[in-house]
Short mmCIF file of C-alpha atoms and ligand atoms in Angstrom, two decimals:
data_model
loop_
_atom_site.label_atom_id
_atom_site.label_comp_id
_atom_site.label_asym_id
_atom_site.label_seq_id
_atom_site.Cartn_x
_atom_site.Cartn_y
_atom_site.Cartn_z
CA UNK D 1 -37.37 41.18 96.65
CA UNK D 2 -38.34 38.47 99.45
CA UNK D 3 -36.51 37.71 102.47
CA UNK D 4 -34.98 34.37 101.16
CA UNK D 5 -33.58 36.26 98.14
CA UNK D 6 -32.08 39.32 100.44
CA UNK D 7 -31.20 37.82 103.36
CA UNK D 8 -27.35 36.71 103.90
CA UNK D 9 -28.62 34.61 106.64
CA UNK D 10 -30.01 32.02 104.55
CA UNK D 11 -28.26 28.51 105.26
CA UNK D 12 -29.19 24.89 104.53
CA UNK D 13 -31.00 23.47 107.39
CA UNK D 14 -28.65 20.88 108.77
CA UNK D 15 -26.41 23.01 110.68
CA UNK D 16 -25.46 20.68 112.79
CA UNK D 17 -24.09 18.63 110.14
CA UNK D 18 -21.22 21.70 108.96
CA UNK D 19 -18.79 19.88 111.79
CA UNK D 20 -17.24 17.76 109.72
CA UNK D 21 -16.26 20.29 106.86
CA UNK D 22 -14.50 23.17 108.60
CA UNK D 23 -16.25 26.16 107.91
CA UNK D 24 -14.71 28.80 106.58
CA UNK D 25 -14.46 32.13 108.24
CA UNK D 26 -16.94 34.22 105.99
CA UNK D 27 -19.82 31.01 106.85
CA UNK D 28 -18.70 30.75 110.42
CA UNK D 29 -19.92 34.72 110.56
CA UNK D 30 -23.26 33.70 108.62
CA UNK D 31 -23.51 30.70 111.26
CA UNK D 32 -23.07 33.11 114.45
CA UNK D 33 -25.01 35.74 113.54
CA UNK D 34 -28.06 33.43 112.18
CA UNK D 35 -31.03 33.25 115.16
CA UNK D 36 -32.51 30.35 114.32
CA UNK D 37 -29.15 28.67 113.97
CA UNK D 38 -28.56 30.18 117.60
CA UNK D 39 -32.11 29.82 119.35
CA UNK D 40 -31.21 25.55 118.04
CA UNK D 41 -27.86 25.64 119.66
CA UNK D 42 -29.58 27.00 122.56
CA UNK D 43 -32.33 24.55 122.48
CA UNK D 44 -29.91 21.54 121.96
CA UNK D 45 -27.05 23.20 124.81
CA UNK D 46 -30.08 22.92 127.52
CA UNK D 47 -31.42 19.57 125.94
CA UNK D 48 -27.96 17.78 126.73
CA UNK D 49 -27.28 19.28 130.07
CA UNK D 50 -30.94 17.69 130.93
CA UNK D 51 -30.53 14.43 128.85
CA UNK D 52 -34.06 15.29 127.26
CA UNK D 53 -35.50 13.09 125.41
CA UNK D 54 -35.32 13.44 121.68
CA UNK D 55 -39.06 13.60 121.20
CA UNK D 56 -39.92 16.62 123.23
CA UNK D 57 -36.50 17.92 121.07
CA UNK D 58 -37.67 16.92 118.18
CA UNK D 59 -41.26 19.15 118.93
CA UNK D 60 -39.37 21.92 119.83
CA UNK D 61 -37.25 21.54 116.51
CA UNK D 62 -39.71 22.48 114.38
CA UNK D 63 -42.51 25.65 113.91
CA UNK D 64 -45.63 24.42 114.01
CA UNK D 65 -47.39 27.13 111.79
CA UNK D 66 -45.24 28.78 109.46
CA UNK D 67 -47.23 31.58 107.07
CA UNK D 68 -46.24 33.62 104.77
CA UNK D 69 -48.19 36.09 103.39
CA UNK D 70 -47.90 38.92 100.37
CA UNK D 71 -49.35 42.30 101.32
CA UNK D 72 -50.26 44.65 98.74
CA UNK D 73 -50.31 48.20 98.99
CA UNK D 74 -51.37 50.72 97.25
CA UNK D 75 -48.76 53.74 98.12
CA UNK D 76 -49.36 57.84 98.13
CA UNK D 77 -48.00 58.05 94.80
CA UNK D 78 -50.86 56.26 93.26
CA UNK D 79 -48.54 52.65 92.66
CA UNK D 80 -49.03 49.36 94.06
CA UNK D 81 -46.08 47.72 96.10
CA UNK D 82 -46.31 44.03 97.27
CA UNK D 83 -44.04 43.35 100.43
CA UNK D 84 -43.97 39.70 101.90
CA UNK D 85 -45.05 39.18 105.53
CA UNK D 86 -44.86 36.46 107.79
CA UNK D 87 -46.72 34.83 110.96
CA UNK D 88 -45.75 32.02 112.81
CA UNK D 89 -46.73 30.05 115.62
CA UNK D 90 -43.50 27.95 117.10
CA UNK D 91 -45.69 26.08 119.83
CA UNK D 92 -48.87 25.69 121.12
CA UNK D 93 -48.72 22.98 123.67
CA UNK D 94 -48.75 25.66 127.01
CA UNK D 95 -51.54 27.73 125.38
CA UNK D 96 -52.67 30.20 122.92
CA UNK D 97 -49.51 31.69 120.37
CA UNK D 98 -48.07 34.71 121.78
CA UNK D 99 -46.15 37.55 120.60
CA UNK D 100 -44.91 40.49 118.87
CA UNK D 101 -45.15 41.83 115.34
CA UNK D 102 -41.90 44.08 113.45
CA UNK D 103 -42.01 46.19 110.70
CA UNK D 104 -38.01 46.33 109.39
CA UNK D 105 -36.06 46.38 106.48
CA UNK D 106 -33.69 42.80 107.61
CA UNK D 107 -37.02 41.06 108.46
CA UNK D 108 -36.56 37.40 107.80
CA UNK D 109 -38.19 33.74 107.64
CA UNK D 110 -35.14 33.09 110.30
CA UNK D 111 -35.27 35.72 112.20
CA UNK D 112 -39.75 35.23 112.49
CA UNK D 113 -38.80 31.74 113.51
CA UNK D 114 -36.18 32.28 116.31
CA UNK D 115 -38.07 35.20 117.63
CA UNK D 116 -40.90 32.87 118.20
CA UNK D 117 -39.19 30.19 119.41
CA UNK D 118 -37.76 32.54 122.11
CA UNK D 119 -41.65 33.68 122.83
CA UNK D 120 -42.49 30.13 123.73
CA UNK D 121 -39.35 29.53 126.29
CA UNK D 122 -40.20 33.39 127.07
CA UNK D 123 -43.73 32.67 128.31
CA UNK D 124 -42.26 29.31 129.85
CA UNK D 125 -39.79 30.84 131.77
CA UNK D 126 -42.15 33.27 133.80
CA UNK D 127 -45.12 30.84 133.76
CA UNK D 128 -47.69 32.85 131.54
CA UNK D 129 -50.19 29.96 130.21
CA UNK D 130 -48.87 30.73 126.38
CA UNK D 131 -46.80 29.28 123.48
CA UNK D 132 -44.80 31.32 121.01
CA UNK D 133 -45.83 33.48 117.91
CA UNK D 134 -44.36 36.24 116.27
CA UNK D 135 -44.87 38.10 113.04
CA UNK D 136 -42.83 40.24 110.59
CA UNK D 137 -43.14 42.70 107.21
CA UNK D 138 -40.41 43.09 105.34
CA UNK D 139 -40.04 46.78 104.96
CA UNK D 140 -39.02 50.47 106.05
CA UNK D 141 -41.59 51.90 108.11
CA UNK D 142 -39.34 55.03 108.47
CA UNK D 143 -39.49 55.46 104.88
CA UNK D 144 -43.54 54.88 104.52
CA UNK D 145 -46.38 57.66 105.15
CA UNK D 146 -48.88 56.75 107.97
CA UNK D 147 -51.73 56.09 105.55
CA UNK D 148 -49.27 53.49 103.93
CA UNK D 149 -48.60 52.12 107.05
CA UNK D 150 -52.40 52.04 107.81
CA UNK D 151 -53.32 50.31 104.66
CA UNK D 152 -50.23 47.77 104.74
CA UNK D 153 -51.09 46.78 108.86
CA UNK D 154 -54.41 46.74 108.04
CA UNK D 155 -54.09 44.16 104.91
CA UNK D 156 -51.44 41.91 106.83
CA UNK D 157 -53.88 41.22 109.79
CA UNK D 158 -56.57 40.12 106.77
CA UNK D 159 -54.13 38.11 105.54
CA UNK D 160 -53.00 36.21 108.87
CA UNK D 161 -56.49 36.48 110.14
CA UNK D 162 -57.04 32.55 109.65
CA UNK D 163 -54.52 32.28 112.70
CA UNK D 164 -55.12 35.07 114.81
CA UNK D 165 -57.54 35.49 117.23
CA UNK D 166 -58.09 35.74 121.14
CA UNK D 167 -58.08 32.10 121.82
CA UNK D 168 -55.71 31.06 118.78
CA UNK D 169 -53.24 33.67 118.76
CA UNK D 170 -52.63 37.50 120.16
CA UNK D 171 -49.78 40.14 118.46
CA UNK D 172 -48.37 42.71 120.24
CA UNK D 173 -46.07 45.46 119.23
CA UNK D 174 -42.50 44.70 118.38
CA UNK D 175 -39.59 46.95 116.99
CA UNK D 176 -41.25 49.50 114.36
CA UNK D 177 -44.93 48.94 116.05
CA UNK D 178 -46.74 50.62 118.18
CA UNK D 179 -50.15 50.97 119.95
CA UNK D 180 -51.59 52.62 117.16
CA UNK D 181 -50.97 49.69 114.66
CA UNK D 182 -52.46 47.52 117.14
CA UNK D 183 -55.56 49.86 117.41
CA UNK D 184 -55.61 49.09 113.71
CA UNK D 185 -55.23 45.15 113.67
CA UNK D 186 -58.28 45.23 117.02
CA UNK D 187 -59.96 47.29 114.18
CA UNK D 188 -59.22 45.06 111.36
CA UNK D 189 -60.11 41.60 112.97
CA UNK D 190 -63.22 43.29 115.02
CA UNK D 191 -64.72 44.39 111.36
CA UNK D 192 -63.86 41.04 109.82
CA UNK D 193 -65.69 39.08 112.92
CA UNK D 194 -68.79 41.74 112.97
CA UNK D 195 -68.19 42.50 116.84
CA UNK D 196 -65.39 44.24 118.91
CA UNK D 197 -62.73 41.67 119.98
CA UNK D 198 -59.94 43.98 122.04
CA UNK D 199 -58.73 40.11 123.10
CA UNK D 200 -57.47 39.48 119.69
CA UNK D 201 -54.20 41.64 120.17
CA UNK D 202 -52.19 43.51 123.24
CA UNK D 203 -50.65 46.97 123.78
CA UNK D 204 -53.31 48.95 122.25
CA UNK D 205 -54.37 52.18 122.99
CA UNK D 206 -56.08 52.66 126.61
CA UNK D 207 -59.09 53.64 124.95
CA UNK D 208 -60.09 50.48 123.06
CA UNK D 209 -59.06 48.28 125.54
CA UNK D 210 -55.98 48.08 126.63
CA UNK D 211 -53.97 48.24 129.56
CA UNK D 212 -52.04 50.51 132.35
CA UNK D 213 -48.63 50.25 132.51
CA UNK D 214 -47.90 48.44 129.32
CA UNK D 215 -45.92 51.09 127.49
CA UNK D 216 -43.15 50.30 129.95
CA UNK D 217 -43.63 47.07 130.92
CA UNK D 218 -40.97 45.76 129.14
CA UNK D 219 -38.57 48.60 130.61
CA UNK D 220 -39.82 48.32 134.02
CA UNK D 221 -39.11 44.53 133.80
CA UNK D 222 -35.70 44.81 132.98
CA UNK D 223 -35.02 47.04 135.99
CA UNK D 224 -37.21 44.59 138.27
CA UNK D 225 -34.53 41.99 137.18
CA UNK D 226 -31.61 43.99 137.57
CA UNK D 227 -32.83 44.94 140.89
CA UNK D 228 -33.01 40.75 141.91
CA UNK D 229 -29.77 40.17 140.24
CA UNK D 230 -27.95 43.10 142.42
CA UNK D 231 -29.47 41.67 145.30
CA UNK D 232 -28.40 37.71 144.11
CA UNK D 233 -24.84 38.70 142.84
CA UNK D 234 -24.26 41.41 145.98
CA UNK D 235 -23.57 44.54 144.48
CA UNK D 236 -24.82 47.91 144.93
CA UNK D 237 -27.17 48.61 141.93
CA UNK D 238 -27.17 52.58 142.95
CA UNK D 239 -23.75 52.22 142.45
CA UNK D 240 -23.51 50.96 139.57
CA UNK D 241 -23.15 53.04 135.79
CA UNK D 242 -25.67 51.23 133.43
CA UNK D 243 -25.51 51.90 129.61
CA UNK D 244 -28.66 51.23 127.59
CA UNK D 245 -28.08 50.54 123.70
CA UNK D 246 -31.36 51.26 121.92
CA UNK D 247 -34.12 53.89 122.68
CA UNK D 248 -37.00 52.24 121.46
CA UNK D 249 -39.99 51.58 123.74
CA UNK D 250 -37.38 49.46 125.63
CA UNK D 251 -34.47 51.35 125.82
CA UNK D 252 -35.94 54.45 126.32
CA UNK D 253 -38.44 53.05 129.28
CA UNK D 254 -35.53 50.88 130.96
CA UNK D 255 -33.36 54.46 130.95
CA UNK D 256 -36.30 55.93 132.69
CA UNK D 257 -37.35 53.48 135.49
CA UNK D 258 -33.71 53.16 136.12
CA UNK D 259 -33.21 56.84 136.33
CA UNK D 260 -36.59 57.25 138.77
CA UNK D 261 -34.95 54.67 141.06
CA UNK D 262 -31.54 56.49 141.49
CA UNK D 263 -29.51 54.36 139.47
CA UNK D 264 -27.12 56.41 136.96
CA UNK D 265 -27.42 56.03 133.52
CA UNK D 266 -24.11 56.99 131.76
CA UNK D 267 -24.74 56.19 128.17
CA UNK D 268 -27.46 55.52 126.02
CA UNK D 269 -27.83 55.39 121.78
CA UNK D 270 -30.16 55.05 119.51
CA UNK D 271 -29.49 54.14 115.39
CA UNK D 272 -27.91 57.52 114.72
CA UNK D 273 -25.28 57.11 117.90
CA UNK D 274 -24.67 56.92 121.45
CA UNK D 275 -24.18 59.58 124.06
CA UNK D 276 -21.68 58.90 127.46
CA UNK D 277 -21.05 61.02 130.58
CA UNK D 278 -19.59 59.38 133.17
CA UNK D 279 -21.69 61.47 135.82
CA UNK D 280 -25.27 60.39 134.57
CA UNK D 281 -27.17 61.45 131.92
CA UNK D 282 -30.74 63.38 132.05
CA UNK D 283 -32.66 61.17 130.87
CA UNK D 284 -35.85 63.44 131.02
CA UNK D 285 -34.10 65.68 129.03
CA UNK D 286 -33.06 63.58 126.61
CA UNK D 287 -36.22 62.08 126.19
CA UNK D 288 -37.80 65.79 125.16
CA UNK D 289 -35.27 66.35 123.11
CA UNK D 290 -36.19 62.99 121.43
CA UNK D 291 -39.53 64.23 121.00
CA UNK D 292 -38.06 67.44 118.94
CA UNK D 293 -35.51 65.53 117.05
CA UNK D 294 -34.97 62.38 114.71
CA UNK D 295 -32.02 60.86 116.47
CA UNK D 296 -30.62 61.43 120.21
CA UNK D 297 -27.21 61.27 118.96
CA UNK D 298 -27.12 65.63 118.20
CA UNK D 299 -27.81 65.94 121.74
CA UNK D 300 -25.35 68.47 122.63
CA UNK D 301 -24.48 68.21 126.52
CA UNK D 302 -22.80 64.76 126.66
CA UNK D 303 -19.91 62.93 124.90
CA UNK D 304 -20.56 61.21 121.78
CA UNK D 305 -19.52 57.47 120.69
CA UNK D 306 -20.33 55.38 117.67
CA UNK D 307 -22.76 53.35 117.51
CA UNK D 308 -20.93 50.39 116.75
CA UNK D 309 -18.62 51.23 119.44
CA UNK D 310 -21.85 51.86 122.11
CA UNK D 311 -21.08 48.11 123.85
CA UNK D 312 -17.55 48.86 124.72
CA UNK D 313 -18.82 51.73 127.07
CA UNK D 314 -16.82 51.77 130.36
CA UNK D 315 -19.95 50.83 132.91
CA UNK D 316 -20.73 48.16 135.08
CA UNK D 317 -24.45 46.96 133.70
CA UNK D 318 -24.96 47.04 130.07
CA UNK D 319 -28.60 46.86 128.49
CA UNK D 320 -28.82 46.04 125.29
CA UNK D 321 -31.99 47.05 123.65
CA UNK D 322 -31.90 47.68 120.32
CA UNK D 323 -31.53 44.42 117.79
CA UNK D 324 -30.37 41.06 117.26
CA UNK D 325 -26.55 40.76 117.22
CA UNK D 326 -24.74 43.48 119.22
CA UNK D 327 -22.35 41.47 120.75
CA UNK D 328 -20.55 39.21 119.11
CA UNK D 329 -17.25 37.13 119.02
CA UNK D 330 -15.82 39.87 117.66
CA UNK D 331 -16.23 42.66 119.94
CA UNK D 332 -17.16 40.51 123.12
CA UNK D 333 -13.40 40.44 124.52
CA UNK D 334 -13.60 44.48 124.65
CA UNK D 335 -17.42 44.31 126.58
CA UNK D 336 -16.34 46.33 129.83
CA UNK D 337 -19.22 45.75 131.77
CA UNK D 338 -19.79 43.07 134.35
CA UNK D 339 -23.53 42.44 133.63
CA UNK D 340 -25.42 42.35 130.82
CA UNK D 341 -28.72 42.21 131.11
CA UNK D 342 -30.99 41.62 127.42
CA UNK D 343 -33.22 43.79 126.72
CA UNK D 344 -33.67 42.60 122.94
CA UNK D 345 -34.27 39.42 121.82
CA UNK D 346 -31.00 37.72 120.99
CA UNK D 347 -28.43 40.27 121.03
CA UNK D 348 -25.96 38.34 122.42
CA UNK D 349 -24.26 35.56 119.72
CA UNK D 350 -23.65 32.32 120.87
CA UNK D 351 -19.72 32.58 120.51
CA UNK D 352 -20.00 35.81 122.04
CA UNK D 353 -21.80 34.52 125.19
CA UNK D 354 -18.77 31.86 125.16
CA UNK D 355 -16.42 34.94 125.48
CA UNK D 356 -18.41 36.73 127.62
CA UNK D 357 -18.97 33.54 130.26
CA UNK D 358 -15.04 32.28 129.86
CA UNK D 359 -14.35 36.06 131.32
CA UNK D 360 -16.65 36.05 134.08
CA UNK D 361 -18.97 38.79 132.67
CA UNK D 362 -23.00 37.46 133.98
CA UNK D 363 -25.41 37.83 131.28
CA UNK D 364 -29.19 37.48 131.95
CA UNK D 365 -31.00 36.25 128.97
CA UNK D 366 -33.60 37.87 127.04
CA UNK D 367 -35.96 35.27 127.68
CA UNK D 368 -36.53 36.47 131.23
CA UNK D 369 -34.54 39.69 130.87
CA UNK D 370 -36.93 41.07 128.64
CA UNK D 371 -40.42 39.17 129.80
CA UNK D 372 -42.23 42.27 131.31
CA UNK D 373 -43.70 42.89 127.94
CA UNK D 374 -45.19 40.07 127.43
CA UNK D 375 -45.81 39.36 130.91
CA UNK D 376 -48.24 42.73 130.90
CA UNK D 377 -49.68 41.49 127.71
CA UNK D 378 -51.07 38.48 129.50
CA UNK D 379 -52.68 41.18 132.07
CA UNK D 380 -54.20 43.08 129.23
CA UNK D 381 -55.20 40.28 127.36
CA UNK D 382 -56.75 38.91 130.76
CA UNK D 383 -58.76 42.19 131.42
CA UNK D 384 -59.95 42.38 127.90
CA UNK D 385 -61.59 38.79 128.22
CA UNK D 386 -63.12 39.72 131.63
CA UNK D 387 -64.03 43.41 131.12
CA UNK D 388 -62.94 44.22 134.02
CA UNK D 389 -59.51 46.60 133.94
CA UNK D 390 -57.49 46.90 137.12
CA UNK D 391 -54.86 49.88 138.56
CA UNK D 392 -51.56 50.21 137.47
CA UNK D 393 -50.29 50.20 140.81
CA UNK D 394 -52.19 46.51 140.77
CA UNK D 395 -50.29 46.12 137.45
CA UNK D 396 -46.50 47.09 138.49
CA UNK D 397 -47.12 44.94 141.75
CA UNK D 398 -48.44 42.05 139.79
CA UNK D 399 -45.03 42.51 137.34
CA UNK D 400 -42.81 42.62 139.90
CA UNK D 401 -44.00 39.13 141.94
CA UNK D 402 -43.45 37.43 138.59
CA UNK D 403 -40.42 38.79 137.27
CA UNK D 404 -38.75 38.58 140.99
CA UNK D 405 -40.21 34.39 141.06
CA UNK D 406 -39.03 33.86 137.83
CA UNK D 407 -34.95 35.36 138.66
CA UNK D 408 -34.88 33.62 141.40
CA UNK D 409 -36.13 29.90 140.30
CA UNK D 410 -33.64 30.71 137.30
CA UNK D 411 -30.85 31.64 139.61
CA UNK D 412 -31.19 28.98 141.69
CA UNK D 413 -30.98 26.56 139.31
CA UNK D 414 -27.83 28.68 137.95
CA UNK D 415 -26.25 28.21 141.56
CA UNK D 416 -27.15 24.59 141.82
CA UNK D 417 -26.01 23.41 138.70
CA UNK D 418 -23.21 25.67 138.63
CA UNK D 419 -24.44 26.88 134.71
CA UNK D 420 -24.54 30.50 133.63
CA UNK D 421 -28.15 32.11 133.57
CA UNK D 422 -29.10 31.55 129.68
CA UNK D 423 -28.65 27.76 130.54
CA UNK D 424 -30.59 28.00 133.26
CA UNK D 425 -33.38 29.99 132.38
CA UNK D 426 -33.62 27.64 129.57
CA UNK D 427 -33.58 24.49 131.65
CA UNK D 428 -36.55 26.26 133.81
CA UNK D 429 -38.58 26.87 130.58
CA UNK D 430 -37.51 23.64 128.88
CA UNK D 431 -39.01 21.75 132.23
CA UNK D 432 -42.12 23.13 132.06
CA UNK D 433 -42.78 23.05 128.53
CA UNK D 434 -41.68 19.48 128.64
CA UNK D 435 -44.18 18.48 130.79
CA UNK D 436 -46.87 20.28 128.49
CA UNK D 437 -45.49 18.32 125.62
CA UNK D 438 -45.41 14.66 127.44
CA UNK D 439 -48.85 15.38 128.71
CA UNK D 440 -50.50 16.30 125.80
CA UNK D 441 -49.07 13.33 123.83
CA UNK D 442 -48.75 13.01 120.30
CA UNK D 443 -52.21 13.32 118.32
CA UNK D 444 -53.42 10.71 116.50
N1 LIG H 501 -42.53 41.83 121.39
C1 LIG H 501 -42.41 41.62 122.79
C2 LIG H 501 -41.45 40.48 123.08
O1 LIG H 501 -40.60 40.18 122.30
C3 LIG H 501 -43.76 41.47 123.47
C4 LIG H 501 -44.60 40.32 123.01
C5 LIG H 501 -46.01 40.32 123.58
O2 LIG H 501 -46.33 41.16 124.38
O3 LIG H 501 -46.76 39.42 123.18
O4 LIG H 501 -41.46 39.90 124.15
#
């Protein structure tokens, strides 16, 4: 079954046009928890506080590549199963496409195109010299052997090969993929082109090229931000409980760089649940017991909580790291922390960032919340072109000057305009971009 078949996201383009009729309560929900219709409502929120001019809009409106690709596979049991795939490049104009890849069930043609949108403001934002990709299988990698999942990675990067490459446009892992499946797209491309091209795609494996340090990157950059916020806002971030929904590669890595800097992390969750204790969690612990077992939630020497219930966690920073939607309009009024700070692409809703502002709670964006990642891509991607691969100390010091430039341009600009951070950080990207786009004209 495809994504536009499955999905209850699907809506007719002009959103902007549903004004007029009111919408009713089951579409409004459909609306809010859309991300393409929120990454435009983004887009057009920053575009009006800077009186941008439509045509730059206009660009930024639209994908410029959108694939889609079918993937067959032929599965243990001897049967063939087809599942539908997707790459797409938002924008080119700052550089070569950037940006992850996901393997999950509520994959979506919306969902590919707001997650790349958010890679080019991402890469805007913290000044790496990229536009925005991403890419997406339908599917449930939890459910699939690792010789499916072989077979199926290895057929999708065929398939998109006509717009990857390490000029054109480099993957990187996303929720569901990991260094191994990019080992096996480097593999992939490298056999199609004749010649190794470790260039073509970031967070591999150390051994075929790539880099130190970017297993946590995106972790580490989330407490390099919370560390520059503390420091903006005035608070004590030693102090302060943190909660971190998700234990992915970003939950999990966030828990543990803010754990090895004395910070106390009182709750944490992963799909199965979420585990509190007001006095701090051990997060190395937990982590080995991770390794043993499918789901944290068991873990026996802490309070449990729903997972739907993970958000309203008493705690004064909240990370959410898990998936799109989290906090919404709904449970936004009960969100007890002060700070949110987005470790997942879009997890806040629009309306729920409404609620969350109107009650003084500060949320940092995603797009420079969660930028590490990517930002450590750009290193490995950089080494791989020059052969030449540098410390991680060299790495984490490198991070931390442009995560710590990027906060504080976007909190400047939050202080000066008197705007909340996601405005700002988008008015920062939007500038720059902006320029790219008025530069580079329109062709012919
Ligand atoms: N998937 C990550 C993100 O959403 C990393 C992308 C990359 O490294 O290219 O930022």
């Amino acid at each position: 079954m495809s994504a536009e078949t499955k999905s209850p996201l699907r809506i007719p383009p002009m959103i902007q046009k549903t004004e007029k009729q009111p919408a009713s309560a089951e579409r409004r929900e459909v609306l809010e928890t859309n991300p393409w219709h929120m990454a435009m409502q983004q887009l057009d929120r920053a575009g009006t506080k800077m009186n941008m001019e439509p045509l730059v809009l206009e660009r930024l409106r639209h994908c410029k590549r959108i694939l889609t690709v079918s993937v067959p596979v032929r599965m243990d049991d001897g049967t063939l199963r087809v599942f539908e795939g997707y790459r797409i490049q938002h924008n080119l104009d700052r550089g070569p496409a950037k940006g992850g890849i996901r393997f999950h069930p509520q994959v979506s043609l919306d969902e590919v195109k707001a997650l790349a949108f958010w890679m080019t403001m991402k890469c805007s934002v913290v000044n790496l010299p990229y536009g925005g990709a991403k890419g997406g299988i339908i599917c449930d990698p939890k459910k699939m052997s690792i010789g499916e999942l072989e077979r199926m990675t290895r057929r999708y990067t065929s398939e998109i090969s006509i717009l990857i490459g390490p000029d054109k446009d480099i993957p990187a892992p996303d929720v569901n993929t990991n260094e191994q499946i990019m080992g096996w797209i480097m593999d992939t491309y490298s056999m199609t082109i004749g010649y190794s091209c470790p260039g073509v795609v970031t967070g591999k494996p150390i051994d075929v090229g790539g880099s130190l340090g970017r297993r946590e990157a995106t972790g580490r950059g989330v407490f390099y931000v919370t560390r520059e916020l503390a420091c903006a806002r005035g608070f004590d971030l030693r102090k302060a409980p943190v909660a971190i929904q998700g234990f992915g590669n970003v939950g999990s890595n966030a828990a543990k760089v803010f754990a090895e800097h004395g910070c106390k992390v009182v709750g944490i969750s992963d799909v199965g649940g979420g585990l509190y204790d007001p006095k701090g969690l051990d997060i190395d612990e937990i982590m080995l017991y991770r390794a043993k077992n499918d789901t944290i939630a068991d873990y026996p020497k802490a309070e449990h909580v729903a997972a739907d219930k993970f958000v309203e966690l008493p705690c004064e920073i909240l990370v959410p790291a898990a998936m799109e939607n989290t906090i919404t309009a709904e449970n936004a009024p009960r969100v007890k922390a002060k700070y949110i700070v987005e470790g997942a692409n879009g997890p806040t809703t629009n309306e729920a960032d409404r609620v969350l502002n109107q009650r003084g709670v500060v949320v940092v964006p995603d797009i420079l919340a969660n930028a590490g990642g990517v930002t450590v891509s750009y290193f490995e991607w950089v080494q791989d072109i020059q052969s030449f691969f540098w410390s991680e100390k060299e790495i984490n010091a490198r991070l931390q000057d442009i995560i710590v430039k990027a906060f504080r341009e976007v909190e400047e600009v939050a202080q000066r305009e008197k705007v909340d951070l996601r405005l700002a950080a988008f008015m920062v990207g939007l500038t720059r971009l902006a320029k790219a786009v008025r530069i580079r004209g329109t062709f012919p």
